[in-house]
PDB file of C-alpha atoms in Angstrom:
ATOM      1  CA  UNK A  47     -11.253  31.048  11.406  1.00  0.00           C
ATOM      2  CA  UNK A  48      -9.896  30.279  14.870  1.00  0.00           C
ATOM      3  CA  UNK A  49      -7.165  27.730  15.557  1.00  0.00           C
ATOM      4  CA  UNK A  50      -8.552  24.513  16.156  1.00  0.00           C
ATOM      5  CA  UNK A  51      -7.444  23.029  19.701  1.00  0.00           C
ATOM      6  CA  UNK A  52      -6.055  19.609  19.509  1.00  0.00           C
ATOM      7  CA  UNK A  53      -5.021  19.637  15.779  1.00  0.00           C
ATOM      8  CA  UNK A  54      -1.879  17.545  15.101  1.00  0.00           C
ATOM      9  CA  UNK A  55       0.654  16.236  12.208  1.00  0.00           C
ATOM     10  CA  UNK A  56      -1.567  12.854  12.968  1.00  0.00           C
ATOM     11  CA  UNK A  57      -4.523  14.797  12.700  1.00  0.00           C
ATOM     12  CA  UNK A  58      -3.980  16.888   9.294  1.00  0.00           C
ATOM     13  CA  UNK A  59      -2.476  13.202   7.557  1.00  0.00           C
ATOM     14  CA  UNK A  60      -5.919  12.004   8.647  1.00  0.00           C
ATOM     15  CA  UNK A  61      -8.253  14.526   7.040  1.00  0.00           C
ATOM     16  CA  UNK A  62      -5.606  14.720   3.913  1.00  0.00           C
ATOM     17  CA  UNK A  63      -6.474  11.212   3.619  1.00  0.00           C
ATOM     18  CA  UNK A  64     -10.465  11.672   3.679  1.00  0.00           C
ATOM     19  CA  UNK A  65      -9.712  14.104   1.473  1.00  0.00           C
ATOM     20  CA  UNK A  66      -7.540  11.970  -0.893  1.00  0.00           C
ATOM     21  CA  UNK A  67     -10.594   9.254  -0.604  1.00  0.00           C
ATOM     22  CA  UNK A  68     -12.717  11.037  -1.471  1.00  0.00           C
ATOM     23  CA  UNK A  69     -11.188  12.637  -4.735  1.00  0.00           C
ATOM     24  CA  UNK A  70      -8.328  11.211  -5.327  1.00  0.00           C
ATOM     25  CA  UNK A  71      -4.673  12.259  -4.781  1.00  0.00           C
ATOM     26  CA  UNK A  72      -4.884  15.108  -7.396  1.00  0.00           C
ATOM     27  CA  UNK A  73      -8.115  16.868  -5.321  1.00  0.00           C
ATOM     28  CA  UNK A  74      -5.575  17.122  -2.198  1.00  0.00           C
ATOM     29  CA  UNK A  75      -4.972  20.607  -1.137  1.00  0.00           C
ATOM     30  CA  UNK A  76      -3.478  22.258   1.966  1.00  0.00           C
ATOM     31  CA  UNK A  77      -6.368  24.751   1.408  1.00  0.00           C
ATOM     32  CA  UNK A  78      -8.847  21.951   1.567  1.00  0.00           C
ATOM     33  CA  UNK A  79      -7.166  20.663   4.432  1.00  0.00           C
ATOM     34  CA  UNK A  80      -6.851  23.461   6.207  1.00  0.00           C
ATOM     35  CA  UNK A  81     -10.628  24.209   5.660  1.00  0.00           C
ATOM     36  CA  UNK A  82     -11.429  20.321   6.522  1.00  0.00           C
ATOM     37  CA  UNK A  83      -9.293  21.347  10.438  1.00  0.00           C
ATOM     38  CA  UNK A  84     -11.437  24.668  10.313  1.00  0.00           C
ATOM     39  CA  UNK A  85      -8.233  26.449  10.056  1.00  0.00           C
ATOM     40  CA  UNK A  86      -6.366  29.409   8.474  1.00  0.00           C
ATOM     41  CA  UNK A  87      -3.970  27.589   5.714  1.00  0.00           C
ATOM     42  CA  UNK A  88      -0.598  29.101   7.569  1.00  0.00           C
ATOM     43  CA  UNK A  89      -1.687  27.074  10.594  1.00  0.00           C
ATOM     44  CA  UNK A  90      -1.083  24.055   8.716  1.00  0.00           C
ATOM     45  CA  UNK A  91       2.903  24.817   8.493  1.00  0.00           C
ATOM     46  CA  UNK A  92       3.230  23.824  12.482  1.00  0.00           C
ATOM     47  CA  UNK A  93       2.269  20.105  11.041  1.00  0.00           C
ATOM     48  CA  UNK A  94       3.549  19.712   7.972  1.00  0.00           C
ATOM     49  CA  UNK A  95       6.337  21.628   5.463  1.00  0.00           C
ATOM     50  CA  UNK A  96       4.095  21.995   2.731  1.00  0.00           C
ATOM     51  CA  UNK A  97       2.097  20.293   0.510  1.00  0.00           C
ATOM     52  CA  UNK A  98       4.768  17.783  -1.202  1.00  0.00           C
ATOM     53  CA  UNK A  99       5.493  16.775   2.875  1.00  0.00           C
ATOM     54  CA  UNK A 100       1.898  16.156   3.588  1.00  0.00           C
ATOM     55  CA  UNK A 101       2.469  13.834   0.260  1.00  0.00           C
ATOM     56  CA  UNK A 102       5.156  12.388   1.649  1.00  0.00           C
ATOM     57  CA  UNK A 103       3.005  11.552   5.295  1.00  0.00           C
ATOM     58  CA  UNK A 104       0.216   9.998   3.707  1.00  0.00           C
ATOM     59  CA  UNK A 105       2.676   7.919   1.495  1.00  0.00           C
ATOM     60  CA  UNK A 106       4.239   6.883   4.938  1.00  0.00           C
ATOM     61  CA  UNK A 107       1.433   6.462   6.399  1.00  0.00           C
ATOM     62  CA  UNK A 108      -0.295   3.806   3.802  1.00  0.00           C
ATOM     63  CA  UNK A 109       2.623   1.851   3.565  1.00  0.00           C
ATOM     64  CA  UNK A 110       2.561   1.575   7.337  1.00  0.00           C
ATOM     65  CA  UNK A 111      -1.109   0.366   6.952  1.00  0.00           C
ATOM     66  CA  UNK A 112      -0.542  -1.964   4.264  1.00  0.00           C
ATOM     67  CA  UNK A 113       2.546  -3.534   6.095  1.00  0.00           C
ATOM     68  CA  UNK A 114       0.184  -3.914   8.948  1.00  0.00           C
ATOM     69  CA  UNK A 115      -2.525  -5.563   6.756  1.00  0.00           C
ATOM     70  CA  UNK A 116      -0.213  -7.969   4.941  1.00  0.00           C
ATOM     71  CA  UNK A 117       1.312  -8.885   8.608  1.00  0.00           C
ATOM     72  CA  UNK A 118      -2.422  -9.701   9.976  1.00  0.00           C
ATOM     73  CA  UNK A 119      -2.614 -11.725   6.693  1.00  0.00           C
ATOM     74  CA  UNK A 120      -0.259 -13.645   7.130  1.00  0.00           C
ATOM     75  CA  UNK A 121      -0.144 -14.523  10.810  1.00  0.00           C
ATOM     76  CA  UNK A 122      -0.814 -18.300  11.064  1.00  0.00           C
ATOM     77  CA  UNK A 123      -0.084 -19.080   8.166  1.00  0.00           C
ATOM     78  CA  UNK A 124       2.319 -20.093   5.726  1.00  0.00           C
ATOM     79  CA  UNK A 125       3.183 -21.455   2.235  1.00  0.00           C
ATOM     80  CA  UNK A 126       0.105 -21.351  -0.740  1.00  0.00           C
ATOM     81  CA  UNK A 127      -2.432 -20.012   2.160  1.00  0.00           C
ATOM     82  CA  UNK A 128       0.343 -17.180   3.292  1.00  0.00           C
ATOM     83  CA  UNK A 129       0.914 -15.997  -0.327  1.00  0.00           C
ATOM     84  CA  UNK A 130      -2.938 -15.988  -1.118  1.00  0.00           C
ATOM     85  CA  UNK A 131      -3.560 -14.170   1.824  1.00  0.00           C
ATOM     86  CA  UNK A 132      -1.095 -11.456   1.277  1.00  0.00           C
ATOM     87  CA  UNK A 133      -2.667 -10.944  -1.853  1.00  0.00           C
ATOM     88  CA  UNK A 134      -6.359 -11.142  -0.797  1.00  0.00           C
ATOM     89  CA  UNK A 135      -4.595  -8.398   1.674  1.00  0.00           C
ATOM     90  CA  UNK A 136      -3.138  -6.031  -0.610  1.00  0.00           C
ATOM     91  CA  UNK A 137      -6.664  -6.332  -2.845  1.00  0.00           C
ATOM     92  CA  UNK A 138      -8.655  -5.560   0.266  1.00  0.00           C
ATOM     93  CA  UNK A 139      -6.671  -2.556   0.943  1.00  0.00           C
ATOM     94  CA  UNK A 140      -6.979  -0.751  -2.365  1.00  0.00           C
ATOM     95  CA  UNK A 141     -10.780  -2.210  -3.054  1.00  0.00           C
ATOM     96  CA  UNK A 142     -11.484   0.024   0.619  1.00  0.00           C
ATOM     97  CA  UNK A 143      -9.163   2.903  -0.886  1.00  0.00           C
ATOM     98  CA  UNK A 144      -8.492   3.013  -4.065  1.00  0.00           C
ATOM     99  CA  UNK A 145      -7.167   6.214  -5.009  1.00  0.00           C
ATOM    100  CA  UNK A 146      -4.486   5.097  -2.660  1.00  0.00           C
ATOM    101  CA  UNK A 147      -2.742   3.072  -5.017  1.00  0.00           C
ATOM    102  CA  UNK A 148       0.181   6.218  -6.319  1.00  0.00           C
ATOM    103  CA  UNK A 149       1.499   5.445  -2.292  1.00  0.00           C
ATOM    104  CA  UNK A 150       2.428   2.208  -2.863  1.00  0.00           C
ATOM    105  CA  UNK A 151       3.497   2.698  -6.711  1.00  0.00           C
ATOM    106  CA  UNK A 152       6.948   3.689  -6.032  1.00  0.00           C
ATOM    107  CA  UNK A 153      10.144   3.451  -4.123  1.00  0.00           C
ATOM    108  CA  UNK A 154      10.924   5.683  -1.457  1.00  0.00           C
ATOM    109  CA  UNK A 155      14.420   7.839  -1.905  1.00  0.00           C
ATOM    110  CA  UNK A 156      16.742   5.807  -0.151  1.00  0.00           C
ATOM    111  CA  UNK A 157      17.764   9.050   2.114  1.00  0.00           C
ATOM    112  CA  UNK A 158      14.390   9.260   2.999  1.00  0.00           C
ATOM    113  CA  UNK A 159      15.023   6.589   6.036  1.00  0.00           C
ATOM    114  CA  UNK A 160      11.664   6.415   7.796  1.00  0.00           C
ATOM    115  CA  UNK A 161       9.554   5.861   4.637  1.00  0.00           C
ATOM    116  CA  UNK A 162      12.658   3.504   3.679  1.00  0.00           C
ATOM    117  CA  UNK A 163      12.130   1.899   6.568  1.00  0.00           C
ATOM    118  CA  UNK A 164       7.880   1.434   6.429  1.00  0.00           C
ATOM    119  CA  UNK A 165       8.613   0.275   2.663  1.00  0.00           C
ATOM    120  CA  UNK A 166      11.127  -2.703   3.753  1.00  0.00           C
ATOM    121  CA  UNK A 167       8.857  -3.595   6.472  1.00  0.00           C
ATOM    122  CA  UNK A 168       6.002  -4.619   4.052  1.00  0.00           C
ATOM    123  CA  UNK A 169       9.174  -5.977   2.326  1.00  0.00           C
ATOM    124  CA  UNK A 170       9.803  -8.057   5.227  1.00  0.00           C
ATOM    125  CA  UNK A 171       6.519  -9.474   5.867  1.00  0.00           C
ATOM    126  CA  UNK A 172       6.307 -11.100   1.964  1.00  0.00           C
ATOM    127  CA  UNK A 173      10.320 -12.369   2.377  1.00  0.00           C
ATOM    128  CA  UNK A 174       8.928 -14.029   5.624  1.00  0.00           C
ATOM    129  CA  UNK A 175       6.250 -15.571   3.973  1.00  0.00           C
ATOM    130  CA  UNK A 176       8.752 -16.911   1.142  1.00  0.00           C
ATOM    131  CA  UNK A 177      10.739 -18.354   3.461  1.00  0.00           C
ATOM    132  CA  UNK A 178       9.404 -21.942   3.430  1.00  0.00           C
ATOM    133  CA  UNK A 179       9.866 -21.671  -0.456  1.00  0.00           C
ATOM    134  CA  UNK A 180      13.522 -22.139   0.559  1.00  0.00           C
ATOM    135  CA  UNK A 181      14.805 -18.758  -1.717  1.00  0.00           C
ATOM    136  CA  UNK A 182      17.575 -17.009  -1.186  1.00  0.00           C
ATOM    137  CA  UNK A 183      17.881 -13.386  -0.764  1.00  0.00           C
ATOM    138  CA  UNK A 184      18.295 -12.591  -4.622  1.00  0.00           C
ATOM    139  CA  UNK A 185      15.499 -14.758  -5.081  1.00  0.00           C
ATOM    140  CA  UNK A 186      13.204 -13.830  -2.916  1.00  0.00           C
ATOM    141  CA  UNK A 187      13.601 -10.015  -3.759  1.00  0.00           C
ATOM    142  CA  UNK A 188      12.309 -11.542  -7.084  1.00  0.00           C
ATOM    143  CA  UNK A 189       9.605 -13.394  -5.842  1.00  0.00           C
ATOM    144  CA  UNK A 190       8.450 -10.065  -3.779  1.00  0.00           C
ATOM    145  CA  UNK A 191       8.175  -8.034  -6.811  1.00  0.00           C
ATOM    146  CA  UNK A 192       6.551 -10.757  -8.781  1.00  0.00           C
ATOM    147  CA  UNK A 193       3.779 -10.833  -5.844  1.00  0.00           C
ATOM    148  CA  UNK A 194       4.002  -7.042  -5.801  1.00  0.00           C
ATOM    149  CA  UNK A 195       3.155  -6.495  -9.555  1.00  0.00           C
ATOM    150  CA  UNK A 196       0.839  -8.846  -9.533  1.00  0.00           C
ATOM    151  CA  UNK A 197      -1.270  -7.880  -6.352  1.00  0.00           C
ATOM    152  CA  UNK A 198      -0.834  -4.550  -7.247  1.00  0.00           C
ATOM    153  CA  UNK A 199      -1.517  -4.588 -10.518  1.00  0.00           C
ATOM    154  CA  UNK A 200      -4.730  -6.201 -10.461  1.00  0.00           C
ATOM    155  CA  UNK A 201      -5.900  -3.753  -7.417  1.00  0.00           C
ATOM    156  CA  UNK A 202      -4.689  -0.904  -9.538  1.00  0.00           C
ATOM    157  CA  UNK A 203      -6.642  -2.351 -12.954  1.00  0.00           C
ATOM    158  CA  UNK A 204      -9.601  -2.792 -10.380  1.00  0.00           C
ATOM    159  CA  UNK A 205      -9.545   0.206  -8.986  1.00  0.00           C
ATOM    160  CA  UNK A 206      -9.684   2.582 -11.608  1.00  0.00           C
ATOM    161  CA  UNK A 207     -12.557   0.417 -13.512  1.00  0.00           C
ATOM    162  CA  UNK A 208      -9.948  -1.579 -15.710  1.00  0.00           C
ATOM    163  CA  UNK A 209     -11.909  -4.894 -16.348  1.00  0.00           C
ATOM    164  CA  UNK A 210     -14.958  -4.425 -18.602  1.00  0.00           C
ATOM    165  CA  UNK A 211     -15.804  -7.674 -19.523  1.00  0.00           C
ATOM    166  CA  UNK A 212     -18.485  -9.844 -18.094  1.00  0.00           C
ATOM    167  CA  UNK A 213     -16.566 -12.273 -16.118  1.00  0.00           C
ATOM    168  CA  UNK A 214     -16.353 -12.870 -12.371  1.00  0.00           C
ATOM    169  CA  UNK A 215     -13.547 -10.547 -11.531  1.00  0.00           C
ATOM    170  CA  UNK A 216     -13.456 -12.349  -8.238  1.00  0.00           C
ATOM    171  CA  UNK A 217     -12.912 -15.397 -10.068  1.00  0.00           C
ATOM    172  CA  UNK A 218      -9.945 -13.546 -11.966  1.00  0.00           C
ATOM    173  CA  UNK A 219      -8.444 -12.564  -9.012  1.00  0.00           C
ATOM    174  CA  UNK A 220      -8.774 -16.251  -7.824  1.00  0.00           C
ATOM    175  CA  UNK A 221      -6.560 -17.896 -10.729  1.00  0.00           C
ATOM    176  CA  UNK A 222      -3.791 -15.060 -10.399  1.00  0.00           C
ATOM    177  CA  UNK A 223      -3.290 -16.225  -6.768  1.00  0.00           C
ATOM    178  CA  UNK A 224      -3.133 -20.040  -8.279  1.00  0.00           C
ATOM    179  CA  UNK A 225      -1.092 -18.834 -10.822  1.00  0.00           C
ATOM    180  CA  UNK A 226       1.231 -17.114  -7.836  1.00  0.00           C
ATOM    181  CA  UNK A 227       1.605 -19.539  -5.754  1.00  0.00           C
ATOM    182  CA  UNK A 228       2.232 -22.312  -8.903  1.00  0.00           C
ATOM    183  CA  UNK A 229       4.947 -19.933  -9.977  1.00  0.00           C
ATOM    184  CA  UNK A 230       6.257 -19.824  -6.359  1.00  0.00           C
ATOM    185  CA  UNK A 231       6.719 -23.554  -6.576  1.00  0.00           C
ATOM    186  CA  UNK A 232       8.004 -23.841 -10.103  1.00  0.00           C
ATOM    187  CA  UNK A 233      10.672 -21.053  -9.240  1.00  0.00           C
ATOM    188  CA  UNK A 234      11.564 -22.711  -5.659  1.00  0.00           C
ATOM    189  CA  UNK A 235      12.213 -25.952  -7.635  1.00  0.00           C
ATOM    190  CA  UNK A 236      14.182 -24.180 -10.544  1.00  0.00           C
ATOM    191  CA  UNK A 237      17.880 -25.579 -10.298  1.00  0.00           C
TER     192      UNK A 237
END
């Protein structure tokens, strides 16, 4: 194999995520990578550390995207149709790459300050959309992981085939985002 010209962290994040897309996060090798960039594996260490870094870049790298997609959600709008959009969001983004889902599972280590950072961004973007809900802070970190799980959870349960029965799992998804925003309200109003 020759060095590829042109290869990059950006580039190597990209084809560990085609790779991760296509197989899942457990299929993700540097080996494979390295044969996806039509390279030797060593030339992979003048992008990434090793393989728990190249982890670590994809994980920044779909929370970026999914703070990106909540913040184009929610643009324009605000109260019920903000919180239903960040969730139609977050389902979108999993239903288009589902074995994504471990990124967005956890929290960052707090020393870890740029994925800290890309993780209270998407953070951000649900707290702004709470704001006409009239929380405060304590509350609305509540209300965020309320939306999280739920959002999440269903995309997850989705994802990986979770719902067997019959029904319109559209239609599920539907009542948890009345059931969401209904909360939102009944919490908001709770003395």
């Amino acid at each position: 194999m020759s060095p590829r010209a042109g290869l990059t962290t950006e580039a190597v994040v990209d084809l560990a995520l085609k790779i991760v897309d296509e197989a899942g996060a457990e299929a993700l090798t540097l080996a494979k990578v390295a044969d996806r960039a039509n390279v030797a594996a060593p030339s992979l260490y003048k992008h990434v550390k090793n393989l728990a870094g190249l982890r670590r870049l994809i994980d920044l790298r779909v929370v970026q995207e999914m703070a990106d997609a909540l913040r184009t959600a929610a643009t324009g709008r605000e109260g019920a149709g903000a919180v239903e959009a960040l969730a139609d969001a977050y389902r979108a983004y999993l239903r288009r790459h589902p074995h994504r889902t471990n990124a967005l599972a956890t929290a960052p280590d707090e020393a870890d300050t740029e994925l800290s950072r890309a993780t209270h961004a998407v953070a951000e973007v649900v707290f702004a959309v709470l704001r006409p809900f009239g929380f405060d802070h304590v509350q609305a970190v509540h209300a965020t992981r309320c939306i999280r799980a739920a959002a999440h959870g269903f995309a997850g349960l989705e994802a990986s085939g979770g719902f067997g029965r019959p029904e319109d799992v559209d239609q599920s998804f539907e009542v948890l985002k009345s059931m969401l925003v209904q909360g939102l309200t009944n919490y908001a109003e709770k003395p």
